[in-house]
Amino acid sequence: MKFIHAADIHLDSPLHGLSAYPDAPAAQLRNASRDAFSKLVELAIEEAVAFVVIAGDLYDGDWRDHNTGIFFSKEMGRLKRAGIPVFLLFGNHDAESEMTKKLTLPDNVTTFSSKKPAVHRLDALKVALHGQSFKDKAITENLALRYPEPVAGYYNIGVLHTALEGGTVHANYAPCSRSELHAKGYDYWALGHVHEYQHWAEKSDIVFPGNLQGRHIRETGRRGAVLVTVENGHAQVERLYLDVLRWENLSVDTSDSLSMSDVARQVGLRLEDLLSVDGHVPRAVRVTLRGRTRAHGALFGKANELRAEVLGQIAAIGNDRLWLEKVKLATEPFGDKADIGGRMDAIADLQEILEEAATDPEFLAQLRTELQPFFGKVSADVKEEVPFLTLARAGDFGALLKHVSPALLASLMDGP
Amino acid sequence: MRIRQLQLLKYGKFDGASLEFPKAACDFHVIVGPNEAGKSTVRNAISELLFGMPLRTRLDFRHALTEMRLGGVLEDDTGGLAFHRARGRTPLRTPADEPLPEGHLAPFLGTADKAFFEQMFCMDHAQLVEGGRSILDGSKDVGRVLFQSAAGIASLGPVRDALEKQAGSLWAPRKASSDYALAAQRFDEASAELKGAQVKTKVWSDAKSALDEVMNDIATEETRRLTLEATRARLERVRRLGPSLLKLRATESALAELGEVVEFPPTALADLNAGGADLSSAEALLQARASDVALRRKERSEVSYDPSILALRSDIEALDAMRSLCANHPRDLPLRQAEVERLLDDARTAALQLGWSTGETEMRASRPTALSLKAVTNLLRDRGGLYQAMRSADEAVRQRRADLDGFQEDLAALASAEVAPALRQALDEALTLKNSGARQRTWMAAVEQARDKLAHALAALGQWQMPVDRLRTMALPSPARIAALQRHRNDSATAVAHAREKLEELQAQAVRLELEARHFEHAHKVVTPTEVHEARVSRDGTWGSLKRGDVALATGASALDAAIRLADELVDAQLGTATEAARLQSIRQQLALARADVLRHEQLFSARTAELEQLDADWTALAANTGWAGMPLDDAAVWLVKRDEALTAQDEVAQRQRELDEEVSSCREAQAALASALQDAAVVVPANTELPVLCSIAGLHVSQIDSTQARRTSLAQQVKQAQRTLEGLKAAAESAASQHQQWQAQWAAALRSASLDAASATFAEAEGAVDLANIVTDRLERADAIRRERIDTMLADLEKLEAEARRLATEVDPAFLALGDWPEVSRRLSQRLREAVGAAQKAELADAALRTAQASENDADLRVRETRARLGPLLALAGVESVAEALPLVERSDRRRALQQALAEAREGLIRDGDGLTREAIEAEVAAHDPAEVVGLCEQAKGELAAVGERLSVLVRQRVTAEQAFSAIAGQANAATAEAKRQEALAAMGEVAEQYIEIATANKLLKWAVDRYRDRKQGPMLQRASAIFSELTLGDFVKLGVDYEKDAPALYAKRGTGQVVEVSGLSEGTRDQLYLALRVAALELHLENAKTLPFVADDLFINFDDERSKAGLKVLAELSMRTQVVFLTHHDHLLPFIREVFSEDVNIVELQREVA
C-alpha cells in the first residue's frame, strides 16, 4: 500500500523578494505553487497511490481569491477520476480562510472535522486515519491528547497540524511532544506546519514533509512531499521533490578577484556548478559575495552594473533556468585598516575622519535630513530584506556607516 | 630610507648593470638617456626592487620570466642592507642567493606598499597634466583640490559624480523615471490588477445562487409551453385532416362502381400504340433495301483489268527511280574526263622542270617518297641556325682575345710601390691629435672655470677664509662631533625651554590655588579646627584667669561669656561648614604641594640653564682653539661642507691643469715623429709645418700609393678571368664547326634520295625543287580521285538501268525491246502500270457497295420480325389478333388503377399527418369539433404559446449571463499572477531602497569628510604650497588662498600685482605648476611624520621653458634635502641647468641606447 503525505501547500502564495527583469523566467514561474501542486496530483495518479493526506495549510490565511479554491477542487476532480481518495485536514492558515467553509469539493475528498477528533476508515486497505482540523487560527492546546485510541488490526495514521516541540521559526500551535505522539500507539504521524522536512523513525514514524514549494530565500533547497510505502505494517518514507523553482543561497569567495568582471566570471562558474544537481529545476538564486578582495572598491555603489554582469553570466548559462534574486555585497576591503592608517597620507587622514562620522552629531543630523524625503516616499510595504532602511528610519546609522565607509575609501583608492 | 645602489642584474634589456646613488647634501640623482635607453625600465625597477615583481611583465623579452633579478643597497640612519629581488616563492634573497624572510625590508619601508609608493612618491609628466586637469575640474571646491593633490589621486571628483548620478537615477523627488518611481508604478499597476482579478468567496456564492434561480424559472415555463403545444397540435390536426377524410370516402365509392376488369400492365396502352406504328414502317424499309441490292450487282459486273502487271509493280517503280537518277550522266561524263586531263598537264609541266620524264607512268615512278622529301625540308630549316652558331662562336673568341691583350698591356704599364710601416704608424698616432687645438682651448677654459669656482668657494668661507693649504691642514672637529655637539646643545636648549615652561606652568598653578583658597575662604566663612581650637584656648584661658582669680568675676564674667559664646558659635559654625572646611583644607594642601613643586623646578631650571651656558662656553673655547673664533655652532657643519667644496675645487684646478699639460706635450711628440717619417719616404715638407698640415700631406701620400696597389691587384684578376673565358669560347667554336660539317654530309645524301640533286645546285633551287615535287604528287593524287569517285560510278549506273529495262520489257510487253532507248522503255512501263492500278481500284469500290446494300436488307427484315414478337403477349392477354381490337380493353384497366392509387395516397396522408393517431381516433376528433370554431381556437393557442416563448427567451438570456458570471470563476490564476507581480515590484522597490540609502549616505559622507579634511589641512598645506608655487612661477604668483564667498570654498592664486585669479583662469602650464606645488607641499608635510622613501620624478618638465625648468629643479633641490630624489629625463639640455642648480658634482647616470 502506498500513500502520499503533503502539507503546507499554501496555494497561490506569491514568491517573495524576486524582482522581474527582462530575461527573468517570471512568466513561467509566477504560479509555482500551483504547478508544484499539479505535479503532486500527477505523481499520485502515476504511482496509483491508495490515498493522499494533506496535513493543513492548503491556502494562505489572508488570501482572498476564490479561484484558488476552484483550482484545488479541479485538481481533486482529477484524483477522483483516478479513484484516489483524499484526506484533508485544515491548519491555522485554512481556519482563517473563508474558502474553507464555502468550497464544494468532490466526494473523494474527506475533511477532518474541527469540532472533535474523527476516525476515517478504509476497510479494504485496513487503514484508519485520525485527525482534527483547526477551528480557528490560533490553537494553542494540545490536540493530540484527545485523539482516539488506534483501531486494532489497522494501520493507524494520525494527521495533525502542529509546531511539535515549539520551534522558534513557526508559531507554536497545537504543541505536543514526540514522546506523546509515540505513546499514542499509531503507526504513522502525518504532520504539517513546520516547513522543513523531518522524519523520526522510532516507535511511530513521525514525519513533517516540509512545504511543497519554497517561497522566499529563507526556504532554500529541495522541497516537496513524501511517498509512504507500507508493507507488513512497516513504512518506508521516500521524499518526492516537486518544487518547480528552487531557492539557493550561493556564497561566492571573491578573494582572488581584481575587478568586477573577475567577480562575475567567478559567480558564473559557481552558478553552473549549482545546476549540476537537478539541472532541470529552475533556481531562484541569491548571490552573496564574500572575502577580503581588491575588487571591494570597484564593487561599491555599482549594484546595477554588478547585477547586469551577473545577469550576463546567467544569460550564457540559460535565462530559463536561473532567476537572480539579488546580489548581496558582503566583501571586505583588501588589507587592514591599520595598514591604511600607517600610510600617514591623505587617505589615512580621510579614514580617520570617516570613522569619526558615526559619532559626530552634526553629521548624523545632516544625514537624517538628507534621507528624510526618501523615508517619506518609500512605501510601508517595503520592509523585508532592507535592514538598513529599518535601522536608518529609527535613526540608527551605525551599521550603515560601518558598511559604507571602508567601501567608499577603497573605491577612492581604486578610482571610480 | 634611500637607495644607495640599484642593480639591474637580469631585467628588461639590462644584464648586470649597476646604478650608483651616492649620498650628498642634496640627495638628487639624474638618470639621463635618449628614448629607448631604458629609463622607464629603471623607474619600474626601483618600484619592483622595493615592493616585488608582478606576475606578468612586458620586460621578459631578453631574460626569461623566472630568471629576472634585481639587486640593491638600501640605507637609512641605522645602517644599510644589500639584497636581491627575484621572482618565485622567496623573492627576497641575499646577494649570495640565500632566502630572506618576507618582511625583511619592513624596517626600511614601514607599512608602505607598491600602490602607495607609486601614488605618493612617483610622478611623471602624464600625472602632472592629469593632476592639473583634476585641479581645474575641482576648482570650485578647495577641499577636493587639496585632498586629490595630497593623495596623488584624481578619483575623488569622478567618484563623487558617479555617486551623485547613481543616487539620482535610483531616486529623486518628483522624478518619474527614477528606478524607485518605476518600480512603485509597477507596484501600483499590479495592485490594481490584483483588485480587479480577485474574486471573494461571497461573489462566487452569489453567482451560484443566481444561476440556480434562473434554471428553476426556466423549468416551470418549459412545462407550460409543452401543454399549450399539445392543444395547438390537436386543433391543427382537425383543421388539416377534415377535407382529406371526405375525399377518401368518395374514392372508395367510385372504385366499387367500376366492377370486374382485365388487368393490363400500366404501360400496355403505350406499348400497343408504339408497336403498331413500328411494324408498318419496318415493312416499307425492307422493300426498298431489296431493290438497292439488285442495282449494285449490275454495276460490279461492268468493271475488268490485267492483274499480271500489278505483280511487277515494285520493280517497275524502282526502274523509274533509276531512270531519274541517271538522267544527267551522259552530259557529266565528258566534263569530268576533261578535268583529269588538266591536272595531268600541270603535273607534266612540273616534272619537266625537275628533269623527269613526262609520261604518266614515268612521273608516278619518279615521285620521291614523303619521308625523303621531309628529310630535305628539315635539313633546309636547320641550316641557318647551325651556320649562325658557328659564326658567332668564332667572333666571341676573337673579341675575348683582344680584351686579354689590352689588360696585359695596362698591367705592364703600372709601377709597383709600398708605404713604410713607420710612416703609417706615425700618421695614425698624429690623426688622434689632429683636433688637439680645440681640445686644448676647452681644457684651458675648464682650468679657468675651476679657478673661478675655487675663488667662489673660498669667498663662501666668509670671515674664516684662508689659503687652501692652511685650510687643508686645519685641525677641525669632525662633522660627526659637530653634529653630536649640536644635538647635545639642542637637547640642552630644549631641556631649558621645557624647564622654563614647566616652571611657569607650576607658578601659575600656585597663584591660581592661592587665589582659589582666598576666594573660597571669603565666600564660605569656613571655620577651621584651628580657629575652634584657638577660641577654646581663649575661653579656657579666660576661665582659668577667673578661676585663679587673676581677673575679678565682675569684670571677667562678660569676657568669659563672650569667649564661651564665641567658642560655641564657632563649634556650631564648624559643624555646619564641615564639607567646605574639608574642601578648603584640600585646596590649601594642593597649594602647599604646588609651592614645593615651584621651588623644585626653580632649582631644576637653574641647573639646566647653567648646563647650557657651560656648553656654549665650551664651544667658544673650542672654536677659538681651532681658528674658528666667533663661529656659531649651528653654522659649523655648513662651513665644513663649504670647506670641503673649496678643497674639492682646488683638486679640480690641479686636475684640469694636468690634463691640459698632457695634451700639449702629446701633440708635440706626434708632430716630430710624423715629419721624420715623411722625410724617410722622400716626401719634402718645410720645417715647422703644423701637425694638421703634416697629417694632410702624409694622408695624401699614403692614399696615392694604396690606390695604385689596388689597381694592380684588380688588373691581375681581370687577366686571369679573361684567360679562363677564352678557353671556354674556343671549345664552343670547335663544337659549332663540327656540327655544321655533319649537316653538310646529311644534305647531299638527302637530295640524292629524293631525286632532287639534278635541280638543286643552290639552296634556293633546292627549296624550289621540293615545292615542284610536291605539285607533281598533288596533281596526280587529285586526278586519281576524280576517276575513282565520279567517272567510274556513272558508267556503272547506266549499265544497271539497261539490264533492268530489258528484263521487265520481256515480261510485260516484248514489243518494247525494239525501242532500244532504255530510259524511254522505262517510262512506257510506268505508264502501263498506272493504268492497271486505276482499274483495280474501281472494281474494289463496286464490291464494297454491294456488300453494304446486302447488310441493310438483312437488318430491315430482322426489325419486322422483332416488332411482331413484341406485340404478341399483349394481344394474347386481350385474346384478340390486332392492335385496334385490344385498345378499349387496355383503357378500362388503366381507369381502375388510377382510382386505387388515389385511395392509397389518401390513406397515407392520414397516417402521415395524423400524428400517430388511428383513423378512428382522427374521425372521432374531427367529429368532436365544429369546423367553424377550429381556426379561432387554433389562433388563441398560438398566441398563448408565443407569450410563453418570449418569457423563456428572457430567462435563457438571464441563464447565459448567470452562467458566464459563474463560469468566469473557473479557478484561473489571474489574481495569483497579479499578486506575484506585486511582490516582484515590491522586491525591486526594496532593492532600490537599499541601494539608494547606501549611495546617498556615501555621497553625503564623502562631502562631509572632504570638508573636514579641508578644515584640518588647509592652513599648513597652502602655506607651504604658496611658497613653492611662487618659486615655480618665478614670483608671478605670490600666494594661494581660499575664497569663502563661494558655495563651496574655492581656491585662488594671487599675483605679485595683487590681482586674484581663480584656478579656472590659470593657464594650463600654470595649473600643472600649481599641482606640482601642492603635491610637493603635501609630500613635505607627510615626510615630517612618516618614513622617507625616494621620490621618483620622470620627465616632469617636458612642457616647462628653461627658466621654469630651473625653478622646478630648485624646488626638487629643496625636497632632496629631506628625501632622496631620482630625476629621470631624456633631455640633455637640462643637464647644464641641473649642474647650475646643484653643482658640477651632481650625480648623473647616463643610459645609452643599445645599437641593434
PDB file of C-alpha atoms in Angstrom, chain B residues 235 239 930-941:
ATOM      1  CA  LEU B 235     -56.632  21.799 -33.389  1.00  0.00           C
ATOM      2  CA  ARG B 239     -58.304  21.549 -39.476  1.00  0.00           C
ATOM      3  CA  ASP B 930     -67.195  22.335 -35.043  1.00  0.00           C
ATOM      4  CA  PRO B 931     -65.204  23.156 -38.196  1.00  0.00           C
ATOM      5  CA  ALA B 932     -66.230  26.802 -37.908  1.00  0.00           C
ATOM      6  CA  GLU B 933     -64.597  27.226 -34.480  1.00  0.00           C
ATOM      7  CA  VAL B 934     -61.393  25.297 -35.086  1.00  0.00           C
ATOM      8  CA  VAL B 935     -59.497  28.183 -36.710  1.00  0.00           C
ATOM      9  CA  GLY B 936     -60.266  30.617 -33.847  1.00  0.00           C
ATOM     10  CA  LEU B 937     -59.284  28.135 -31.169  1.00  0.00           C
ATOM     11  CA  CYS B 938     -56.055  27.398 -33.009  1.00  0.00           C
ATOM     12  CA  GLU B 939     -55.046  31.073 -33.171  1.00  0.00           C
ATOM     13  CA  GLN B 940     -55.761  31.507 -29.445  1.00  0.00           C
ATOM     14  CA  ALA B 941     -53.452  28.592 -28.592  1.00  0.00           C
TER      15      ALA B 941
END
